[in-house]
Coordinates of C-alpha atoms and ligand atoms in Angstrom, one line a residue:
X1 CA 116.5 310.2 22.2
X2 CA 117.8 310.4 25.8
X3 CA 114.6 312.0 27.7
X4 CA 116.5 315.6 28.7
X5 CA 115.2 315.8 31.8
X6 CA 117.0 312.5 32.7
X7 CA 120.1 314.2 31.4
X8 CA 119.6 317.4 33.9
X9 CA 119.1 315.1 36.3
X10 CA 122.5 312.8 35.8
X11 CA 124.0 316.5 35.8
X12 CA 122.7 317.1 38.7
X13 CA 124.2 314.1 40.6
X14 CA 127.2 314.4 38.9
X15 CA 127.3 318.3 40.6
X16 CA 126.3 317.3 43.3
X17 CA 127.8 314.2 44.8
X18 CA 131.3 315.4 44.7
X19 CA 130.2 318.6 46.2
X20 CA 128.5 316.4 48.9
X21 CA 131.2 314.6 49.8
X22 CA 134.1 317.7 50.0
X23 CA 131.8 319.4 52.4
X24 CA 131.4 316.1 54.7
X25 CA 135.8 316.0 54.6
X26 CA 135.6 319.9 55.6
X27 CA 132.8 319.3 58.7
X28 CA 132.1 315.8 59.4
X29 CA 129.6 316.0 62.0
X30 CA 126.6 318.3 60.9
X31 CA 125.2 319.8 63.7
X32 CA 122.0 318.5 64.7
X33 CA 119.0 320.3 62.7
X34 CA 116.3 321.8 65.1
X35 CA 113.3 320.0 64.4
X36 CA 111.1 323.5 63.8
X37 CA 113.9 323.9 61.4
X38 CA 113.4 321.1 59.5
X39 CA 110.0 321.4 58.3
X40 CA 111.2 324.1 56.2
X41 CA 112.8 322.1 53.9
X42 CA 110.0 320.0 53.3
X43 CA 107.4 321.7 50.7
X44 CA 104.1 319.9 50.7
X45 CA 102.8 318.0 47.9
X46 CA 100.8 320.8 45.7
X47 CA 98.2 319.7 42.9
X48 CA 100.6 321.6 40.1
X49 CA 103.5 320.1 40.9
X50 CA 107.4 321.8 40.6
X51 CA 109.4 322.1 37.5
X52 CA 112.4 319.7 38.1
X53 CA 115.2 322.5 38.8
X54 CA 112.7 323.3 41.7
X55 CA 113.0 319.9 43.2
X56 CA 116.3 319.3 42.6
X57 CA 117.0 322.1 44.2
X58 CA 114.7 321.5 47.3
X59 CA 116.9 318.0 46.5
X60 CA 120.1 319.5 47.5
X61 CA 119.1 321.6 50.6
X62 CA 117.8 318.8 52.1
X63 CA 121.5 316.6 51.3
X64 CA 123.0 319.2 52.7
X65 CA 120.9 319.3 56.6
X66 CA 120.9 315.6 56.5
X67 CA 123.4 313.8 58.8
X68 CA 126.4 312.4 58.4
X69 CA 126.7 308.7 58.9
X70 CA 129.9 307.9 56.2
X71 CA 132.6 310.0 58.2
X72 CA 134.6 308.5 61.0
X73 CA 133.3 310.4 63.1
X74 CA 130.6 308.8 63.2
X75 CA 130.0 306.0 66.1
X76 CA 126.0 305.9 66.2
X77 CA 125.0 302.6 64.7
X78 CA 126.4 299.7 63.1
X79 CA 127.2 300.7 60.0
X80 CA 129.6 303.4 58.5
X81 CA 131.7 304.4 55.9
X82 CA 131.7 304.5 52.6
X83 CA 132.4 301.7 49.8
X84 CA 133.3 303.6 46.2
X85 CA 132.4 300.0 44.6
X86 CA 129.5 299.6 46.2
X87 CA 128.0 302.7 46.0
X88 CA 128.9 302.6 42.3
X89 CA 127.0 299.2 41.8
X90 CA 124.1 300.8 44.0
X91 CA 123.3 303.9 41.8
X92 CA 123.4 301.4 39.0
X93 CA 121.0 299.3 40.2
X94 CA 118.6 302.3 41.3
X95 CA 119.2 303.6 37.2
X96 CA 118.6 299.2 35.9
X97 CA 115.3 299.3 38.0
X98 CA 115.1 295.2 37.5
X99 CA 113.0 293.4 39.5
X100 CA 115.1 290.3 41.0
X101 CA 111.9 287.7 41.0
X102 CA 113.1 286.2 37.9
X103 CA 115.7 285.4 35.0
X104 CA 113.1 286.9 32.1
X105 CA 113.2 290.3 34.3
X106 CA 116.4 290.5 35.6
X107 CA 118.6 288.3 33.2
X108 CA 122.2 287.6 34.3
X109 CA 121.9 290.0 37.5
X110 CA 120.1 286.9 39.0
X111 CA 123.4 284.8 38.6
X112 CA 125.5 288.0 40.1
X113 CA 122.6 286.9 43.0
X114 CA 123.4 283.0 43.0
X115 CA 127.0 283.9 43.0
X116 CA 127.0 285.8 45.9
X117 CA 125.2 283.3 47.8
X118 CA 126.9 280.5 47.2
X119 CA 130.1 282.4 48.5
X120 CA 128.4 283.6 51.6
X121 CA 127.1 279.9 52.1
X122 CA 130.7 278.9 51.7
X123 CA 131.8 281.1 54.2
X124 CA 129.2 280.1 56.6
X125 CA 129.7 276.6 56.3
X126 CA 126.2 275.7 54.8
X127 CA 127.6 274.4 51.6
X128 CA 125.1 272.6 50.5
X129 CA 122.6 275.2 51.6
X130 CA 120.3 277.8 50.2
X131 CA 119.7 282.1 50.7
X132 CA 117.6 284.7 50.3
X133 CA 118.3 288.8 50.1
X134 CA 115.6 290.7 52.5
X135 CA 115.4 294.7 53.2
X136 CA 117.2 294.2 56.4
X137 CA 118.0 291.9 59.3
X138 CA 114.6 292.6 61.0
X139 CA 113.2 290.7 57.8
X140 CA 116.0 287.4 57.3
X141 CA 115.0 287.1 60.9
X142 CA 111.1 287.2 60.9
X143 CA 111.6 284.8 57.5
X144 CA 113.7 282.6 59.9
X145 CA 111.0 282.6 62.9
X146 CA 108.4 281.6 59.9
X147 CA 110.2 279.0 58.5
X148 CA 111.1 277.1 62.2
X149 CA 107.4 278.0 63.0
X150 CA 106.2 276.0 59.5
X151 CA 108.8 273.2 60.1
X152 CA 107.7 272.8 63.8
X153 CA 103.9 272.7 62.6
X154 CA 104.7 270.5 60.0
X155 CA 106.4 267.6 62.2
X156 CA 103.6 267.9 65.4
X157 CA 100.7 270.2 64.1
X158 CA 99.6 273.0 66.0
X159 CA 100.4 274.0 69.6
X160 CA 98.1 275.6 72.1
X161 CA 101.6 277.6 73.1
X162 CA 104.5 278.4 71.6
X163 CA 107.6 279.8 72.7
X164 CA 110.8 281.5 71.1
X165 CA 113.9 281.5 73.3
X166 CA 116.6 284.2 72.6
X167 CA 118.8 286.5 75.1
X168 CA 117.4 289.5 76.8
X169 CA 120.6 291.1 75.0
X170 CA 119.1 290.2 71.7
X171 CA 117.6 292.7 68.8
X172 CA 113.8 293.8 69.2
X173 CA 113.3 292.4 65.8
X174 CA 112.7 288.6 67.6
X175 CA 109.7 290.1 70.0
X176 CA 108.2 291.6 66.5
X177 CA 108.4 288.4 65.0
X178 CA 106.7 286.7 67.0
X179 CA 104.3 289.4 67.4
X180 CA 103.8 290.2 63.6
X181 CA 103.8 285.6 63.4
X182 CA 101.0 285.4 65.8
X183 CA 102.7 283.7 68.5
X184 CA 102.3 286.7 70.6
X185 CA 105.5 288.4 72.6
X186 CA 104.5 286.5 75.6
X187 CA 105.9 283.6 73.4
X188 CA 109.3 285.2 73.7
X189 CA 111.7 283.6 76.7
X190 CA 114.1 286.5 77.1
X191 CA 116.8 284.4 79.4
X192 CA 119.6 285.6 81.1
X193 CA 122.8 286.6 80.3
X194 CA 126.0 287.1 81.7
X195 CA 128.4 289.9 82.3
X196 CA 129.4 290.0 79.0
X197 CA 125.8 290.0 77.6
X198 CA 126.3 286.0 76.4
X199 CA 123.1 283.9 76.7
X200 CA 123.7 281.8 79.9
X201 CA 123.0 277.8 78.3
X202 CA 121.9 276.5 81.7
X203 CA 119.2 278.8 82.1
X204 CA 117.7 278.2 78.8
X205 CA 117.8 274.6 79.8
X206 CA 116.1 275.4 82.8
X207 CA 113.4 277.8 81.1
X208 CA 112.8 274.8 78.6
X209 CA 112.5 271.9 80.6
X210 CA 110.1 274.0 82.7
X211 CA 107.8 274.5 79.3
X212 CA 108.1 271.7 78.0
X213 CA 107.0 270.5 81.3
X214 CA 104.2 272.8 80.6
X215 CA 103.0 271.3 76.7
X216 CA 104.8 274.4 75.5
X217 CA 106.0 274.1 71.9
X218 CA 109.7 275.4 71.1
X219 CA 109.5 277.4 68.0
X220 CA 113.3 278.0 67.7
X221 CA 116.6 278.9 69.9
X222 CA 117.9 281.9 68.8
X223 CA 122.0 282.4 69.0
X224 CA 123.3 286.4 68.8
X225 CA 125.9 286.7 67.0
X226 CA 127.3 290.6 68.2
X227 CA 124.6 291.8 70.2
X228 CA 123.5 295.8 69.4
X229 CA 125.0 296.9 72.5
X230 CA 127.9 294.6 73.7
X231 CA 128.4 292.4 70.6
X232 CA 128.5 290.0 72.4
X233 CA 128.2 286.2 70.7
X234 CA 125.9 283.9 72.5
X235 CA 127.8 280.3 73.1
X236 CA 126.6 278.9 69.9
X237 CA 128.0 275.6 70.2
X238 CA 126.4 275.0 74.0
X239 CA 123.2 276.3 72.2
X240 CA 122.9 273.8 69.7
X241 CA 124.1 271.0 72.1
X242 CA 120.3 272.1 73.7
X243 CA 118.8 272.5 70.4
X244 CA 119.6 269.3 69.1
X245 CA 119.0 267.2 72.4
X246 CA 115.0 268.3 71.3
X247 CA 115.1 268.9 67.8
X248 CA 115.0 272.6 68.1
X249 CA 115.4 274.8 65.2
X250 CA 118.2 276.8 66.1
X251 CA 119.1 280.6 64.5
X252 CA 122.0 282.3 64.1
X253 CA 121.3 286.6 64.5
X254 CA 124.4 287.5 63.1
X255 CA 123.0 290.4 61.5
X256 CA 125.7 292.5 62.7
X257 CA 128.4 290.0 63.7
X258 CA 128.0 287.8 60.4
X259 CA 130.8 289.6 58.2
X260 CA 133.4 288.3 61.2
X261 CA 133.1 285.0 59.5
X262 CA 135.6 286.2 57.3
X263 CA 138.2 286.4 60.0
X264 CA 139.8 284.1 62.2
X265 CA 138.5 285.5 65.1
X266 CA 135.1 285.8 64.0
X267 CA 135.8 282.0 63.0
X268 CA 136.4 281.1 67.0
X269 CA 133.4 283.0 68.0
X270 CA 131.0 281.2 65.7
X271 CA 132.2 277.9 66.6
X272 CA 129.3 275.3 66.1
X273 CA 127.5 277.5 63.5
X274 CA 127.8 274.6 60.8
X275 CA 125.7 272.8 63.5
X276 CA 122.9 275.6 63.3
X277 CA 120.2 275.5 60.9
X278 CA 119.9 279.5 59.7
X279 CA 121.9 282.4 59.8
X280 CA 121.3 286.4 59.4
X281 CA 123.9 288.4 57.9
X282 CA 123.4 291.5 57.7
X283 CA 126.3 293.2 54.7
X284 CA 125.2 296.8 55.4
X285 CA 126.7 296.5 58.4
X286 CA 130.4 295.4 58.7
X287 CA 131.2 295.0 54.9
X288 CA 129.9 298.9 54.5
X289 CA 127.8 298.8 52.2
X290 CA 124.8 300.9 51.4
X291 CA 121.1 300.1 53.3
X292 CA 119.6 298.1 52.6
X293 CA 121.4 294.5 52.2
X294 CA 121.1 291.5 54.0
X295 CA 120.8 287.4 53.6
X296 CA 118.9 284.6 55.4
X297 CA 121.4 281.8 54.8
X298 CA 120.4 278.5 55.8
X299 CA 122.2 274.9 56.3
X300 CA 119.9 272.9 54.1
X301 CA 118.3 273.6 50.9
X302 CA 114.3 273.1 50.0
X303 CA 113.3 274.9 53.1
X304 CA 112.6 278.9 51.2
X305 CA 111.0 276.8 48.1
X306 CA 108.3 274.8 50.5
X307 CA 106.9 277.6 52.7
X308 CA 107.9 280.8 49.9
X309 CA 107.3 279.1 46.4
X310 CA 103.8 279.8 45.4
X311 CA 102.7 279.3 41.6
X312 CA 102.0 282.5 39.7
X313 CA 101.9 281.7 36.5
X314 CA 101.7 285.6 35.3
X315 CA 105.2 286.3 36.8
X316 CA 107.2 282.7 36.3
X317 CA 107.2 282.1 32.5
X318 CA 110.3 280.8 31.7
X319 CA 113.6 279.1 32.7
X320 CA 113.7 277.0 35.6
X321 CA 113.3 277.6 39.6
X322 CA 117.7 277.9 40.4
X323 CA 117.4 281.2 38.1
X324 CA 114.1 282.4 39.2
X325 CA 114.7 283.7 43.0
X326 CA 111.2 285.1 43.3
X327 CA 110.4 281.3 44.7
X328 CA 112.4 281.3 47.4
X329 CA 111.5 285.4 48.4
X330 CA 109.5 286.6 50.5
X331 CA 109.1 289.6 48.4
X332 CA 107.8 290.0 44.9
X333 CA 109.2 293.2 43.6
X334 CA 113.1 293.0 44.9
X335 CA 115.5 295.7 44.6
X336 CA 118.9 294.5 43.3
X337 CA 120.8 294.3 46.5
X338 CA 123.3 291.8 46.2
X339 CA 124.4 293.6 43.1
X340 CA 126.5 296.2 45.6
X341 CA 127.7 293.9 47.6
X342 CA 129.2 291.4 44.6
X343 CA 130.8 294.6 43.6
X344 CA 132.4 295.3 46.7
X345 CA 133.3 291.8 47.1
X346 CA 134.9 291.1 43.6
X347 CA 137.4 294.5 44.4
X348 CA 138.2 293.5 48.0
X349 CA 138.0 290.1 47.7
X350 CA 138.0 287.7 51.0
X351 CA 141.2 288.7 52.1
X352 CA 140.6 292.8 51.5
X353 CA 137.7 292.2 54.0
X354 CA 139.7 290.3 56.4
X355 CA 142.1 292.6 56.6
X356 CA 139.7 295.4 56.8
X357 CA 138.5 293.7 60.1
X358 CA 141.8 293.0 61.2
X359 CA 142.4 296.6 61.1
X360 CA 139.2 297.4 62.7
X361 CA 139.7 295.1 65.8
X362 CA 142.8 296.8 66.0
X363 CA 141.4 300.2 66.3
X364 CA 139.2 298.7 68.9
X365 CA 142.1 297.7 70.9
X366 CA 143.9 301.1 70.7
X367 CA 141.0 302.8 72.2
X368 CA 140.4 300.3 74.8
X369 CA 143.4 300.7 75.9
X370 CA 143.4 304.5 75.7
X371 CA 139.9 304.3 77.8
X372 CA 142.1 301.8 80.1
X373 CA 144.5 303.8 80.8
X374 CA 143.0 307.1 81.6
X375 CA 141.7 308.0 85.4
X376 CA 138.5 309.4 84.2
X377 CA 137.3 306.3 82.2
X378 CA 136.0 303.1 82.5
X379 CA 135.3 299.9 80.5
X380 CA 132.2 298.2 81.4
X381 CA 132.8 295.1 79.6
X382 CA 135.7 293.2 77.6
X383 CA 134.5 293.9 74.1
X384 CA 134.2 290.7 71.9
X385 CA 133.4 292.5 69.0
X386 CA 133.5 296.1 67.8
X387 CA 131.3 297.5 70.4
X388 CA 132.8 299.4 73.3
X389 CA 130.7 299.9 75.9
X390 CA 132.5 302.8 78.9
X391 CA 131.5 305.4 81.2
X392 CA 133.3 308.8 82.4
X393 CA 133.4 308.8 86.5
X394 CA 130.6 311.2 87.6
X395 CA 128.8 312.1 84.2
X396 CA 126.0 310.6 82.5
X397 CA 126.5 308.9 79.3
X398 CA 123.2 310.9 77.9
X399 CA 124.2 314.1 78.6
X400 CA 127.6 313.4 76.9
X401 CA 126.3 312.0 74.1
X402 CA 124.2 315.0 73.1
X403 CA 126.8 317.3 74.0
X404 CA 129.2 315.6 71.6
X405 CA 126.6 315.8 69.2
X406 CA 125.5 319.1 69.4
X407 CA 128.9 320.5 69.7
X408 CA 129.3 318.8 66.1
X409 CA 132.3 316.8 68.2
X410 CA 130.8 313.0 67.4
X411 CA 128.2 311.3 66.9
X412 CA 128.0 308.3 69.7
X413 CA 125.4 307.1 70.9
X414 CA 124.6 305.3 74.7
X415 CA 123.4 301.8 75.9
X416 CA 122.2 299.8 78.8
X417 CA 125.3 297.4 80.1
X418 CA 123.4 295.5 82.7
X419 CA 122.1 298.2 84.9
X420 CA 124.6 301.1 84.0
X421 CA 123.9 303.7 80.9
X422 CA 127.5 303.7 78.6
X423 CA 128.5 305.5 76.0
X424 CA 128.6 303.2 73.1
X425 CA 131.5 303.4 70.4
X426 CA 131.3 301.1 67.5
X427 CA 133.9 300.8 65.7
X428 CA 133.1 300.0 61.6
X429 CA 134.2 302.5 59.4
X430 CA 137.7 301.3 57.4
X431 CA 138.2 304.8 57.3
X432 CA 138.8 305.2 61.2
X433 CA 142.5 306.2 62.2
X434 CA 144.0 306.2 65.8
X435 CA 144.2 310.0 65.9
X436 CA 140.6 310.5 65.1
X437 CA 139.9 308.2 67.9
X438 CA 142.4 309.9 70.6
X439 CA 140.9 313.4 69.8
X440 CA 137.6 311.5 70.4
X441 CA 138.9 310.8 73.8
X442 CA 140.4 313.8 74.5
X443 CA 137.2 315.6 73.5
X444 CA 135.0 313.1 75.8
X445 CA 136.9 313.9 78.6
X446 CA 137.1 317.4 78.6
X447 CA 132.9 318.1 77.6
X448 CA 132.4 315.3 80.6
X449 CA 135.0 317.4 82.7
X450 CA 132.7 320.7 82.2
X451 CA 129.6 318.7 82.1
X452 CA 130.3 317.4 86.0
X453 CA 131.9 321.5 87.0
X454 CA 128.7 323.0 85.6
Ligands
PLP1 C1 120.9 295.4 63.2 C2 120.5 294.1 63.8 C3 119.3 293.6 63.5 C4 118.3 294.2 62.5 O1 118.8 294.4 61.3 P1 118.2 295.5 60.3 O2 119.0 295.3 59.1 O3 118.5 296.8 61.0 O4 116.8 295.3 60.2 C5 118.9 292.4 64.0 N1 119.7 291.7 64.9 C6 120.9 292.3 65.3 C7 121.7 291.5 66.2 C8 121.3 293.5 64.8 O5 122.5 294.0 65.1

């Protein structure tokens, strides 16, 4: 018999998730909870425990004060919205509990797995290449660093120095890897980039001709593909001209830019990729689907298997290595994360996504143009991606961040554009609509108009 407090709890969600999502339709932006509030709704850990009513309960309170992140409204981070397939396949998975390491444990959920990488390789151009699913791009990219670190070591042994060259746009996660690989951060070469926040290819030539001048070893180039503030793309082709004139492994950070791949634009921006040797991609971002979800995709195969593949004879019994992933993991226990994304694939399909980003560079070019065109506002780059970086004349993008926040108006968040503070819009839910983002506007302008009168 079904264990009944399994039941109550499937009640529960099935309560409570509709009842979730009516009350994020009637106020999409919660207002943010004061911290001193907060701790109220977190009951310590007592030696009795709570019967499970009790912690649903505490369950739903805490639902309720969380923030909002799937309503168009919301312009914080990169990722948004809310995929019904996905979310579907993700509750599933959570209920399954299989371990992906192997066939014997997770049986023909491993070939949903293979399926979806072989696509993505497809899509990337690395068709005779190989993948792995991580928690996140902070992970794909410290398993990249690792791998181009092992490879380099394997061809010329060990270096006094090394060195890891990647934009000073680029993610924090490339400083961690280094740090967290023992090559220290001093390792990392942040070089230059230009207005747009696009690696500049002569001064990483300079920077590595002057180590190598040194005896510094390269570790790897690494190419941003959308950079966290600007998405920008790094020129990927000019960087793999310089990669390959020394036999440099060369990444691709598309952790938020990868999904563009899948349109014609995103195409012209990754121009040269099949000439790079890995590539993040990141499907929690763009292709809206629940955290965690991302690949390490790279061009060759044999690479995960040789620095990832250790023997364990207690976890790989049977069937051979193509059906048993946990070689070519860094993990061991592995939530099913491709499952959501398969799911969301197989109802959108390529051309659902590309039309999805279709519509969402169009949405970026409505609001451009609205921030264009009005005298208050100003663009402070020409947005390649779905980042818009702007300021309002006289008001400080902080303060009008928080404001919009508080006022439960929009959540938006502010970045650095070379030495000016924007407000940052990203624009990535599929659910966005030109009105939302002309109130948006119209809202902006009028909290930074009393803002600057105060
Ligand atoms: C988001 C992002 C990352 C980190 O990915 P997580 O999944 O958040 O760990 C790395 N690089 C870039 C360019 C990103 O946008």
């Amino acid at each position: 018999m079904t264990d009944p407090s399994y039941l109550e709890a499937l009640e529960f969600l099935a309560t409570l998730l509709p009842e979730l999502a009516a009350s994020e339709a009637e106020t999409p932006v919660r207002p943010p909870l004061p911290l001193a509030e907060a701790a109220a709704l977190v009951p310590a850990i007592s030696d009795d425990g709570r019967p499970l009513s009790e912690v649903l309960a505490t369950l739903r309170e805490l639902a309720l004060r969380t923030p909002l992140t799937t309503t168009p409204r919301f312009f914080n981070q990169l990722f948004s919205g809310r995929d019904p397939a996905a979310t579907a396949a993700e509750m599933l998975a959570a209920h399954l509990n299989v371990s992906m390491y192997t066939y014997k444990a997770a049986g023909p959920m491993v070939l949903v797995e293979n399926a979806l990488l072989d696509h993505m390789l497809g899509v990337a151009g690395f068709r005779a290449g190989e993948g792995t699913f991580t928690t996140g791009g902070s992970l794909s990219n410290l398993l990249a660093v690792a791998i181009a670190r092992n490879e380099a070591q394997a061809r010329g042994g060990e270096a006094r120095q090394w060195a890891l060259y990647t934009s000073s746009a680029a993610h924090y996660s490339m400083p961690k890897a280094a740090s967290i690989l023992g090559l220290g951060r001093q390792a990392v070469r942040r070089i230059e980039v230009d207005e747009q926040g696009r690696m500049r290819p002569e001064a990483l030539a300079d920077q590595l001709r002057a180590d190598l001048e040194r005896g510094v070893r390269p570790v790897m180039i690494n190419a941003t593909a959308g950079t966290t503030v600007m998405g920008a793309f790094d020129p990927i082709e000019a960087l793999a001209d310089i990669a390959h004139e020394h036999g440099i492994w060369i990444h691709v950070d598309g952790a938020f830019g990868g999904s563009l791949l899948l349109h014609e634009r995103g195409q012209q921006l990754f121009a040269g990729l099949e000439r790079c040797d890995s590539l993040t991609w990141d499907a929690h971002k763009m292709m809206g689907v629940p955290l965690t979800c991302s690949a390490l995709l790279l061009r060759e195969r044999g690479a995960l298997e040789r620095h990832l593949g250790e023997d364990a004879d207690y976890l790989f019994q049977t069937h051979g290595p193509e059906v048993n992933p946990g070689l070519r993991s860094i993990q061991c226990g592995r939530r099913n994360d491709p499952l959501k994304l398969w799911a969301a694939w197989q109802r959108h399909g390529d051309a659902g996504y590309r039309a999805r980003l279709q519509r969402l560079l169009e949405l970026r070019d409505h609001v451009v143009a609205r921030i264009d065109q009005h005298p208050e506002l100003c663009m402070r780059h020409t947005p390649e991606s779905l980042n818009v970086c702007f300021e309002m004349a006289g008001v400080s993008s902080e303060e009008l961040c928080a404001q919009l926040n508080a006022r439960g108006l929009a959540v938006v968040g502010h970045g650095q554009v070379g030495e000016r503070s924007t407000v940052r819009l990203v624009l990535i839910n599929p659910a966005q609509t030109e009105a939302v983002l002309d109130e948006f506007v119209t809202n902006l302008v009028a909290v930074g108009i009393e803002l600057r009168d105060a």
